[in-house]
Amino acid sequence: VNDPVIQEWIDFSCWTLTSRLAECARFVRSLNKEIVIEVNPHGLVGSNRAWEAGINHPDLMQYTNVIWTEDDNNPRWENGVAIGKFRHFKLGRTTHNFIMTYCGTPNDFAENLALNRTIGFLGTEIPSGVAKQYLDFWQEYKELYTDAEGAEKVAVLRSYPSMAYNNLETQIAVNMAEQVLQQRQIPFDIIFDQQLGQLSKYSVIVLADQESLSDESVSALKNFVKEGGGIVMTGNTGKYDRWRRLRKESLTEDMQPDANPLLKTNAAKPALPISFNYGKGRVIYLSELKKPEGDIKLGMESVWMMPENANELESSVYWAAGKKLPLEVKAPEWVGVSHDTQATREVIHLFNYRNAPNVGPITLEFNGTVKKAWAVSPDFETRKEISFTKEGSSTVIRISDLAVYEIIVLEK
């Protein structure tokens, strides 16, 4: 979307919807400060929601406590892809909202508990069956879901102009980058322009074709790397400004002006990753995330996919970190992971995207010292003590199998 009039129309559409919601929110909270505000904009469904519906989630969700999403991305393993609602739940955690979705199977509730930290929607009748099973579990172990902070050290940036002014390339690239991190068990956040002042909490920021970046965004990202952070960039990241006007220098050229002529704006895209140091930090550039063959479909029925060079992106994240991440996991790609930290313990959620029990094996490597480890699950009746080994500065836990959902608690 290059026409400035159409760009302004997209911005105006988002502003109008957010402003009206803010007006309603202020009014009802003036009547009752305890009220919970819920709207139904759907979540991150894979397409340009700003263009389609005037929805800019991080702005809109300043005024809500809960949002609904009614897409069909129920947790499942399909054609080598873990399909789920994890993007919505990560959106909710960044914006301090809970996400409501329809739940019916153990896998639905498992992903919900692991990433949403709550039981979610239980239906309109008295809970029974699997709903009651997971409700009872959540109530019994509620202390594992409260007073917890996400331990993620990797984040994927969804910058507003990059996502709002391109209906195709940026959507596909971001979707694929998030898919790689999810299936390779790298705990990550999804962040927006509003979080650019909080980058110091992360070790790595992934910029998947974030082509349109404001001057303020570029400055924040450069300062983050100067202070020791890592960036993984792909495609046209930083090629344009906030209004999608071509910059004299792309972000990569700006950060390394005297080397690697392949990074120049008019040069052919390099076949191999290019990595370099910047200040105290690290930068690695991938020319593209390679789309597999097949139809591209974005929206409420998005076709999710893993890029052909998923290994390249995964290894780039670990390299850019420049140090061990808090948790490194080796497991089949249909195993999901979430990592929270509390005052005296680490809480690791494992859940299964396959409709098949007893998947594994799984190896957890926690970068720290542990006094005791135990596990609870709706799939077994009592708490289990878990053995672990000390390997250098890390604590290693090996799990032979996973049914649907299990919480590993590491007492520090």
Short mmCIF file of C-alpha atoms in Angstrom, two decimals:
data_model
loop_
_atom_site.label_atom_id
_atom_site.label_comp_id
_atom_site.label_asym_id
_atom_site.label_seq_id
_atom_site.Cartn_x
_atom_site.Cartn_y
_atom_site.Cartn_z
CA VAL A 1 0.00 0.00 0.00
CA ASN A 2 2.04 2.94 -1.31
CA ASP A 3 -0.69 5.53 -1.85
CA PRO A 4 -0.55 7.96 1.13
CA VAL A 5 -4.30 8.54 0.91
CA ILE A 6 -5.00 4.82 1.34
CA GLN A 7 -2.43 4.64 4.15
CA GLU A 8 -4.25 7.48 5.89
CA TRP A 9 -7.55 5.67 5.35
CA ILE A 10 -6.18 2.53 7.06
CA ASP A 11 -4.88 4.62 9.96
CA PHE A 12 -8.18 6.49 10.21
CA SER A 13 -10.16 3.24 10.24
CA CYS A 14 -8.07 1.88 13.11
CA TRP A 15 -8.20 5.18 15.00
CA THR A 16 -11.98 5.44 14.64
CA LEU A 17 -12.65 1.98 16.02
CA THR A 18 -10.16 2.37 18.88
CA SER A 19 -11.46 5.84 19.79
CA ARG A 20 -15.06 4.66 19.96
CA LEU A 21 -14.07 1.69 22.11
CA ALA A 22 -12.07 4.02 24.40
CA GLU A 23 -15.12 6.29 24.72
CA CYS A 24 -17.33 3.34 25.70
CA ALA A 25 -14.70 1.97 28.09
CA ARG A 26 -14.27 5.28 29.92
CA PHE A 27 -18.03 5.63 30.29
CA VAL A 28 -18.77 2.17 31.68
CA ARG A 29 -15.75 2.26 34.02
CA SER A 30 -16.97 5.59 35.37
CA LEU A 31 -20.07 3.67 36.47
CA ASN A 32 -18.22 0.60 37.78
CA LYS A 33 -14.44 0.39 38.08
CA GLU A 34 -14.61 -3.39 38.47
CA ILE A 35 -16.27 -4.02 35.12
CA VAL A 36 -14.56 -6.34 32.62
CA ILE A 37 -14.62 -5.18 29.02
CA GLU A 38 -14.66 -7.81 26.28
CA VAL A 39 -14.87 -7.36 22.52
CA ASN A 40 -14.72 -9.73 19.59
CA PRO A 41 -12.10 -8.55 17.04
CA HIS A 42 -10.62 -12.03 16.55
CA GLY A 43 -6.89 -12.49 17.07
CA LEU A 44 -3.82 -12.68 14.85
CA VAL A 45 -5.40 -14.74 12.11
CA GLY A 46 -2.56 -14.36 9.61
CA SER A 47 -3.76 -11.45 7.48
CA ASN A 48 -3.78 -7.65 7.49
CA ARG A 49 -6.51 -6.89 10.01
CA ALA A 50 -5.83 -3.13 9.88
CA TRP A 51 -6.75 -3.10 6.18
CA GLU A 52 -9.56 -5.64 6.45
CA ALA A 53 -11.36 -4.40 9.54
CA GLY A 54 -9.71 -1.29 10.99
CA ILE A 55 -8.23 -3.36 13.81
CA ASN A 56 -4.84 -2.57 15.33
CA HIS A 57 -4.80 -5.04 18.19
CA PRO A 58 -2.26 -3.41 20.56
CA ASP A 59 -4.10 -0.07 20.38
CA LEU A 60 -7.54 -1.60 20.71
CA MET A 61 -6.57 -3.86 23.60
CA GLN A 62 -5.46 -0.96 25.80
CA TYR A 63 -9.13 -0.66 26.68
CA THR A 64 -10.16 -4.30 27.05
CA ASN A 65 -9.58 -7.10 29.53
CA VAL A 66 -10.70 -9.95 27.28
CA ILE A 67 -11.06 -10.50 23.55
CA TRP A 68 -12.79 -13.29 21.68
CA THR A 69 -11.47 -15.01 18.60
CA GLU A 70 -13.61 -17.46 16.66
CA ASP A 71 -11.18 -18.76 14.04
CA ASP A 72 -10.80 -22.47 13.34
CA ASN A 73 -7.15 -22.84 14.35
CA ASN A 74 -7.91 -25.47 16.95
CA PRO A 75 -4.72 -27.27 18.06
CA ARG A 76 -3.72 -30.04 15.69
CA TRP A 77 -0.80 -31.44 13.69
CA GLU A 78 -1.44 -31.21 9.95
CA ASN A 79 0.95 -31.72 7.03
CA GLY A 80 4.02 -31.08 9.13
CA VAL A 81 2.62 -27.93 10.74
CA ALA A 82 1.51 -27.33 14.33
CA ILE A 83 -1.72 -25.41 13.93
CA GLY A 84 -3.00 -23.63 17.01
CA LYS A 85 -4.10 -20.41 18.65
CA PHE A 86 -0.70 -19.65 20.17
CA ARG A 87 -0.45 -16.31 18.33
CA HIS A 88 -3.65 -15.10 19.98
CA PHE A 89 -2.49 -16.12 23.44
CA LYS A 90 0.86 -14.39 22.96
CA LEU A 91 -0.99 -11.28 21.78
CA GLY A 92 -3.04 -11.45 24.97
CA ARG A 93 -0.03 -11.77 27.24
CA THR A 94 1.72 -8.79 25.62
CA THR A 95 -1.38 -6.59 25.93
CA HIS A 96 -2.41 -7.94 29.38
CA ASN A 97 -5.64 -9.43 28.08
CA PHE A 98 -7.14 -12.88 28.35
CA ILE A 99 -8.23 -14.60 25.15
CA MET A 100 -11.52 -16.45 24.87
CA THR A 101 -11.83 -19.31 22.39
CA TYR A 102 -14.12 -22.28 21.97
CA CYS A 103 -12.65 -25.31 23.73
CA GLY A 104 -13.85 -28.89 23.44
CA THR A 105 -10.89 -31.25 23.35
CA PRO A 106 -8.02 -31.87 25.79
CA ASN A 107 -5.64 -30.27 23.25
CA ASP A 108 -7.78 -27.10 23.20
CA PHE A 109 -7.63 -26.77 26.98
CA ALA A 110 -3.94 -27.70 27.10
CA GLU A 111 -2.82 -24.92 24.74
CA ASN A 112 -5.13 -22.51 26.55
CA LEU A 113 -3.74 -23.29 30.00
CA ALA A 114 -0.13 -23.30 28.84
CA LEU A 115 -0.23 -19.93 27.06
CA ASN A 116 -3.34 -18.12 28.32
CA ARG A 117 -2.76 -19.07 31.99
CA THR A 118 -6.47 -19.60 32.48
CA ILE A 119 -9.14 -22.15 31.73
CA GLY A 120 -10.90 -19.97 29.16
CA PHE A 121 -14.39 -20.61 27.84
CA LEU A 122 -16.20 -23.54 29.47
CA GLY A 123 -19.49 -23.30 27.61
CA THR A 124 -22.91 -22.24 28.84
CA GLU A 125 -23.77 -25.35 30.86
CA ILE A 126 -22.36 -26.76 34.09
CA PRO A 127 -18.92 -28.11 33.12
CA SER A 128 -18.66 -31.85 32.69
CA GLY A 129 -16.34 -34.33 31.03
CA VAL A 130 -13.07 -32.93 29.72
CA ALA A 131 -14.08 -29.36 30.61
CA LYS A 132 -14.54 -30.29 34.25
CA GLN A 133 -11.33 -32.34 34.24
CA TYR A 134 -9.28 -29.33 33.17
CA LEU A 135 -11.24 -26.89 35.34
CA ASP A 136 -10.56 -29.04 38.40
CA PHE A 137 -6.87 -29.23 37.47
CA TRP A 138 -6.61 -25.47 37.03
CA GLN A 139 -8.28 -24.82 40.37
CA GLU A 140 -6.06 -27.32 42.18
CA TYR A 141 -2.82 -25.86 40.79
CA LYS A 142 -3.87 -22.25 40.32
CA GLU A 143 -0.73 -21.02 42.12
CA LEU A 144 1.29 -22.16 39.10
CA TYR A 145 -0.65 -19.77 36.85
CA THR A 146 -0.64 -16.66 39.05
CA ASP A 147 2.14 -14.28 40.12
CA ALA A 148 4.13 -15.52 37.12
CA GLU A 149 6.14 -13.64 34.52
CA GLY A 150 6.96 -14.88 31.07
CA ALA A 151 10.59 -16.00 30.84
CA GLU A 152 10.81 -15.48 27.06
CA LYS A 153 14.05 -13.93 25.81
CA VAL A 154 13.11 -13.94 22.11
CA ALA A 155 10.48 -11.70 20.53
CA VAL A 156 8.96 -11.30 17.07
CA LEU A 157 8.21 -7.67 16.19
CA ARG A 158 5.02 -6.86 14.29
CA SER A 159 5.55 -3.18 13.44
CA TYR A 160 2.33 -1.39 12.53
CA PRO A 161 3.38 0.20 9.20
CA SER A 162 5.05 -3.01 8.02
CA MET A 163 1.96 -5.08 8.72
CA ALA A 164 -0.70 -2.50 7.79
CA TYR A 165 0.76 -1.36 4.46
CA ASN A 166 1.49 -4.77 2.95
CA ASN A 167 -1.17 -7.44 2.51
CA LEU A 168 1.13 -10.26 1.45
CA GLU A 169 4.91 -10.48 1.96
CA THR A 170 5.13 -9.19 5.53
CA GLN A 171 2.18 -11.30 6.65
CA ILE A 172 3.66 -14.49 5.21
CA ALA A 173 7.16 -13.83 6.56
CA VAL A 174 5.97 -13.08 10.10
CA ASN A 175 3.63 -16.07 10.10
CA MET A 176 6.48 -18.37 9.06
CA ALA A 177 8.95 -16.92 11.57
CA GLU A 178 6.49 -17.45 14.42
CA GLN A 179 5.81 -20.96 13.18
CA VAL A 180 9.51 -21.85 13.30
CA LEU A 181 9.94 -20.58 16.85
CA GLN A 182 6.83 -22.44 18.01
CA GLN A 183 7.74 -25.77 16.41
CA ARG A 184 11.39 -25.57 17.44
CA GLN A 185 10.37 -24.94 21.05
CA ILE A 186 11.99 -21.51 21.40
CA PRO A 187 9.79 -19.62 23.89
CA PHE A 188 8.96 -16.23 22.36
CA ASP A 189 6.77 -13.17 22.68
CA ILE A 190 4.94 -11.27 19.97
CA ILE A 191 5.55 -7.55 20.42
CA PHE A 192 4.48 -4.33 18.73
CA ASP A 193 5.71 -0.76 18.36
CA GLN A 194 4.36 -0.04 21.84
CA GLN A 195 6.96 -2.41 23.34
CA LEU A 196 10.03 -0.89 21.63
CA GLY A 197 10.90 0.88 24.87
CA GLN A 198 11.10 -2.48 26.65
CA LEU A 199 13.53 -4.34 24.41
CA SER A 200 16.14 -4.73 27.15
CA LYS A 201 14.20 -7.67 28.62
CA TYR A 202 14.99 -9.73 25.49
CA SER A 203 18.14 -11.29 24.06
CA VAL A 204 16.93 -11.53 20.44
CA ILE A 205 14.43 -9.62 18.30
CA VAL A 206 13.26 -11.30 15.09
CA LEU A 207 12.43 -8.87 12.27
CA ALA A 208 10.76 -10.94 9.57
CA ASP A 209 10.43 -8.63 6.55
CA GLN A 210 9.62 -5.68 8.81
CA GLU A 211 10.12 -3.40 5.86
CA SER A 212 8.54 -0.16 7.10
CA LEU A 213 10.13 1.11 10.31
CA SER A 214 9.83 4.59 11.76
CA ASP A 215 12.93 6.57 12.70
CA GLU A 216 12.06 5.96 16.35
CA SER A 217 11.85 2.20 15.76
CA VAL A 218 15.20 2.15 13.96
CA SER A 219 16.80 4.09 16.80
CA ALA A 220 15.37 1.75 19.45
CA LEU A 221 16.54 -1.35 17.58
CA LYS A 222 20.05 0.02 17.00
CA ASN A 223 20.38 0.98 20.68
CA PHE A 224 19.19 -2.48 21.68
CA VAL A 225 21.99 -4.11 19.68
CA LYS A 226 24.61 -1.60 20.80
CA GLU A 227 23.88 -2.60 24.38
CA GLY A 228 24.35 -6.31 23.67
CA GLY A 229 21.11 -7.50 22.11
CA GLY A 230 20.78 -9.62 18.99
CA ILE A 231 18.71 -9.08 15.86
CA VAL A 232 17.70 -11.54 13.15
CA MET A 233 16.57 -9.69 10.00
CA THR A 234 15.04 -11.11 6.85
CA GLY A 235 14.16 -9.79 3.42
CA ASN A 236 13.40 -6.08 3.13
CA THR A 237 13.58 -5.25 6.84
CA GLY A 238 14.14 -1.53 7.32
CA LYS A 239 14.06 -0.74 3.61
CA TYR A 240 11.29 1.85 4.02
CA ASP A 241 10.32 4.51 6.56
CA ARG A 242 7.08 4.74 8.51
CA TRP A 243 5.20 5.87 5.39
CA ARG A 244 6.76 3.21 3.16
CA ARG A 245 9.07 5.68 1.47
CA LEU A 246 12.37 4.21 0.31
CA ARG A 247 15.22 4.97 2.69
CA LYS A 248 18.63 6.02 1.37
CA GLU A 249 20.03 3.13 3.41
CA SER A 250 18.28 0.02 4.68
CA LEU A 251 18.64 -0.92 8.35
CA THR A 252 21.39 -3.43 7.54
CA GLU A 253 23.32 -0.87 5.46
CA ASP A 254 22.93 1.69 8.23
CA MET A 255 24.32 -0.69 10.83
CA GLN A 256 27.24 -1.86 8.69
CA PRO A 257 27.97 0.80 6.05
CA ASP A 258 31.58 -0.11 5.24
CA ALA A 259 31.34 -3.85 4.61
CA ASN A 260 29.36 -6.55 2.84
CA PRO A 261 28.41 -4.86 -0.45
CA LEU A 262 25.81 -7.61 -0.84
CA LEU A 263 23.72 -5.78 1.75
CA LYS A 264 23.39 -2.73 -0.48
CA THR A 265 19.82 -1.84 -1.45
CA ASN A 266 20.30 -2.47 -5.18
CA ALA A 267 22.46 -5.58 -4.81
CA ALA A 268 21.18 -9.07 -5.53
CA LYS A 269 20.06 -10.82 -2.37
CA PRO A 270 22.89 -12.89 -0.86
CA ALA A 271 22.37 -16.64 -0.85
CA LEU A 272 24.05 -17.13 2.52
CA PRO A 273 23.30 -15.44 5.85
CA ILE A 274 25.44 -12.40 6.60
CA SER A 275 26.38 -11.84 10.23
CA PHE A 276 28.26 -9.03 11.94
CA ASN A 277 28.79 -7.36 15.30
CA TYR A 278 27.32 -3.99 16.13
CA GLY A 279 28.39 -2.40 19.39
CA LYS A 280 28.16 -5.12 22.03
CA GLY A 281 25.54 -7.09 20.10
CA ARG A 282 25.08 -9.29 17.05
CA VAL A 283 23.14 -8.96 13.81
CA ILE A 284 22.40 -11.67 11.26
CA TYR A 285 20.63 -11.11 7.96
CA LEU A 286 18.78 -13.76 5.94
CA SER A 287 17.79 -12.78 2.42
CA GLU A 288 14.44 -14.54 2.76
CA LEU A 289 12.31 -17.08 4.52
CA LYS A 290 11.66 -19.50 1.68
CA LYS A 291 7.99 -20.29 1.13
CA PRO A 292 7.19 -23.92 0.36
CA GLU A 293 5.21 -24.73 -2.74
CA GLY A 294 1.46 -24.55 -2.49
CA ASP A 295 -1.38 -22.07 -2.31
CA ILE A 296 -1.11 -18.96 -0.15
CA LYS A 297 -4.25 -18.25 1.83
CA LEU A 298 -4.45 -15.56 4.50
CA GLY A 299 -7.29 -14.66 6.83
CA MET A 300 -9.72 -16.59 8.99
CA GLU A 301 -8.71 -19.72 7.09
CA SER A 302 -4.98 -19.02 6.75
CA VAL A 303 -2.76 -21.80 5.46
CA TRP A 304 0.08 -21.98 7.96
CA MET A 305 3.49 -23.16 6.79
CA MET A 306 7.07 -23.75 7.81
CA PRO A 307 9.72 -22.11 5.60
CA GLU A 308 12.08 -24.39 3.73
CA ASN A 309 15.02 -22.79 5.56
CA ALA A 310 13.57 -23.21 9.05
CA ASN A 311 16.89 -24.61 10.28
CA GLU A 312 18.63 -21.44 9.12
CA LEU A 313 16.28 -19.22 11.10
CA GLU A 314 16.52 -21.39 14.20
CA SER A 315 20.33 -21.40 14.21
CA SER A 316 20.35 -17.64 13.53
CA VAL A 317 18.31 -17.00 16.67
CA TYR A 318 20.72 -18.99 18.82
CA TRP A 319 23.73 -17.26 17.23
CA ALA A 320 22.25 -13.78 17.66
CA ALA A 321 21.62 -14.44 21.36
CA GLY A 322 25.36 -14.73 21.92
CA LYS A 323 24.72 -16.75 25.06
CA LYS A 324 22.58 -19.60 26.28
CA LEU A 325 18.87 -18.90 26.43
CA PRO A 326 17.16 -19.66 29.77
CA LEU A 327 15.50 -22.80 28.40
CA GLU A 328 16.52 -24.96 25.45
CA VAL A 329 14.27 -27.82 24.43
CA LYS A 330 14.78 -30.81 22.18
CA ALA A 331 11.50 -32.46 21.25
CA PRO A 332 9.37 -33.48 18.27
CA GLU A 333 7.97 -30.45 16.47
CA TRP A 334 4.43 -31.25 17.57
CA VAL A 335 5.37 -30.49 21.20
CA GLY A 336 4.59 -26.95 22.35
CA VAL A 337 6.36 -25.24 25.24
CA SER A 338 5.78 -22.21 27.44
CA HIS A 339 8.13 -20.96 30.16
CA ASP A 340 7.14 -18.81 33.13
CA THR A 341 9.17 -17.75 36.13
CA GLN A 342 8.05 -17.19 39.73
CA ALA A 343 9.92 -16.00 42.80
CA THR A 344 11.20 -19.44 43.81
CA ARG A 345 10.54 -21.65 40.80
CA GLU A 346 10.45 -22.02 37.05
CA VAL A 347 7.21 -23.29 35.52
CA ILE A 348 7.46 -25.07 32.15
CA HIS A 349 4.29 -26.05 30.29
CA LEU A 350 4.45 -28.85 27.71
CA PHE A 351 1.51 -29.61 25.42
CA ASN A 352 0.85 -31.87 22.46
CA TYR A 353 -0.42 -30.73 19.05
CA ARG A 354 -0.78 -34.30 17.81
CA ASN A 355 -3.91 -36.29 18.46
CA ALA A 356 -1.75 -39.16 19.67
CA PRO A 357 -0.63 -39.89 23.23
CA ASN A 358 2.84 -40.60 24.57
CA VAL A 359 4.93 -38.44 22.26
CA GLY A 360 8.58 -37.89 23.02
CA PRO A 361 11.32 -38.06 24.06
CA ILE A 362 11.77 -34.52 25.38
CA THR A 363 14.92 -32.96 26.82
CA LEU A 364 14.77 -29.72 28.81
CA GLU A 365 17.98 -27.82 29.49
CA PHE A 366 17.48 -25.05 32.03
CA ASN A 367 20.32 -22.57 32.36
CA GLY A 368 20.47 -22.51 36.15
CA THR A 369 20.57 -24.47 39.37
CA VAL A 370 17.60 -26.50 40.59
CA LYS A 371 16.97 -27.97 44.03
CA LYS A 372 14.00 -30.14 43.15
CA ALA A 373 11.81 -30.94 40.14
CA TRP A 374 8.26 -32.30 39.95
CA ALA A 375 5.42 -32.62 37.46
CA VAL A 376 1.63 -32.44 37.49
CA SER A 377 -0.87 -33.13 34.73
CA PRO A 378 -4.57 -33.76 34.12
CA ASP A 379 -3.33 -37.00 32.54
CA PHE A 380 -2.10 -38.52 35.81
CA GLU A 381 -3.54 -38.43 39.31
CA THR A 382 -0.74 -37.39 41.64
CA ARG A 383 2.30 -35.20 41.58
CA LYS A 384 5.45 -36.91 40.30
CA GLU A 385 8.99 -36.24 41.43
CA ILE A 386 11.39 -35.88 38.49
CA SER A 387 15.07 -36.70 38.39
CA PHE A 388 17.56 -34.32 36.76
CA THR A 389 21.26 -34.06 36.10
CA LYS A 390 23.67 -31.17 36.45
CA GLU A 391 25.69 -30.54 33.28
CA GLY A 392 27.98 -27.54 33.68
CA SER A 393 25.84 -24.51 34.54
CA SER A 394 22.69 -26.20 33.26
CA THR A 395 20.09 -28.52 34.73
CA VAL A 396 18.97 -31.23 32.31
CA ILE A 397 15.64 -33.07 32.55
CA ARG A 398 14.71 -35.94 30.27
CA ILE A 399 11.07 -36.88 29.79
CA SER A 400 10.28 -40.14 28.04
CA ASP A 401 6.79 -39.25 26.86
CA LEU A 402 4.02 -36.68 26.97
CA ALA A 403 0.31 -37.42 26.76
CA VAL A 404 -1.54 -34.12 26.23
CA TYR A 405 -0.46 -31.58 28.85
CA GLU A 406 2.10 -31.53 31.63
CA ILE A 407 3.65 -28.88 33.87
CA ILE A 408 7.28 -29.26 34.93
CA VAL A 409 8.10 -27.27 38.08
CA LEU A 410 11.72 -26.49 38.91
CA GLU A 411 12.26 -25.41 42.52
CA LYS A 412 15.23 -23.01 42.76
#
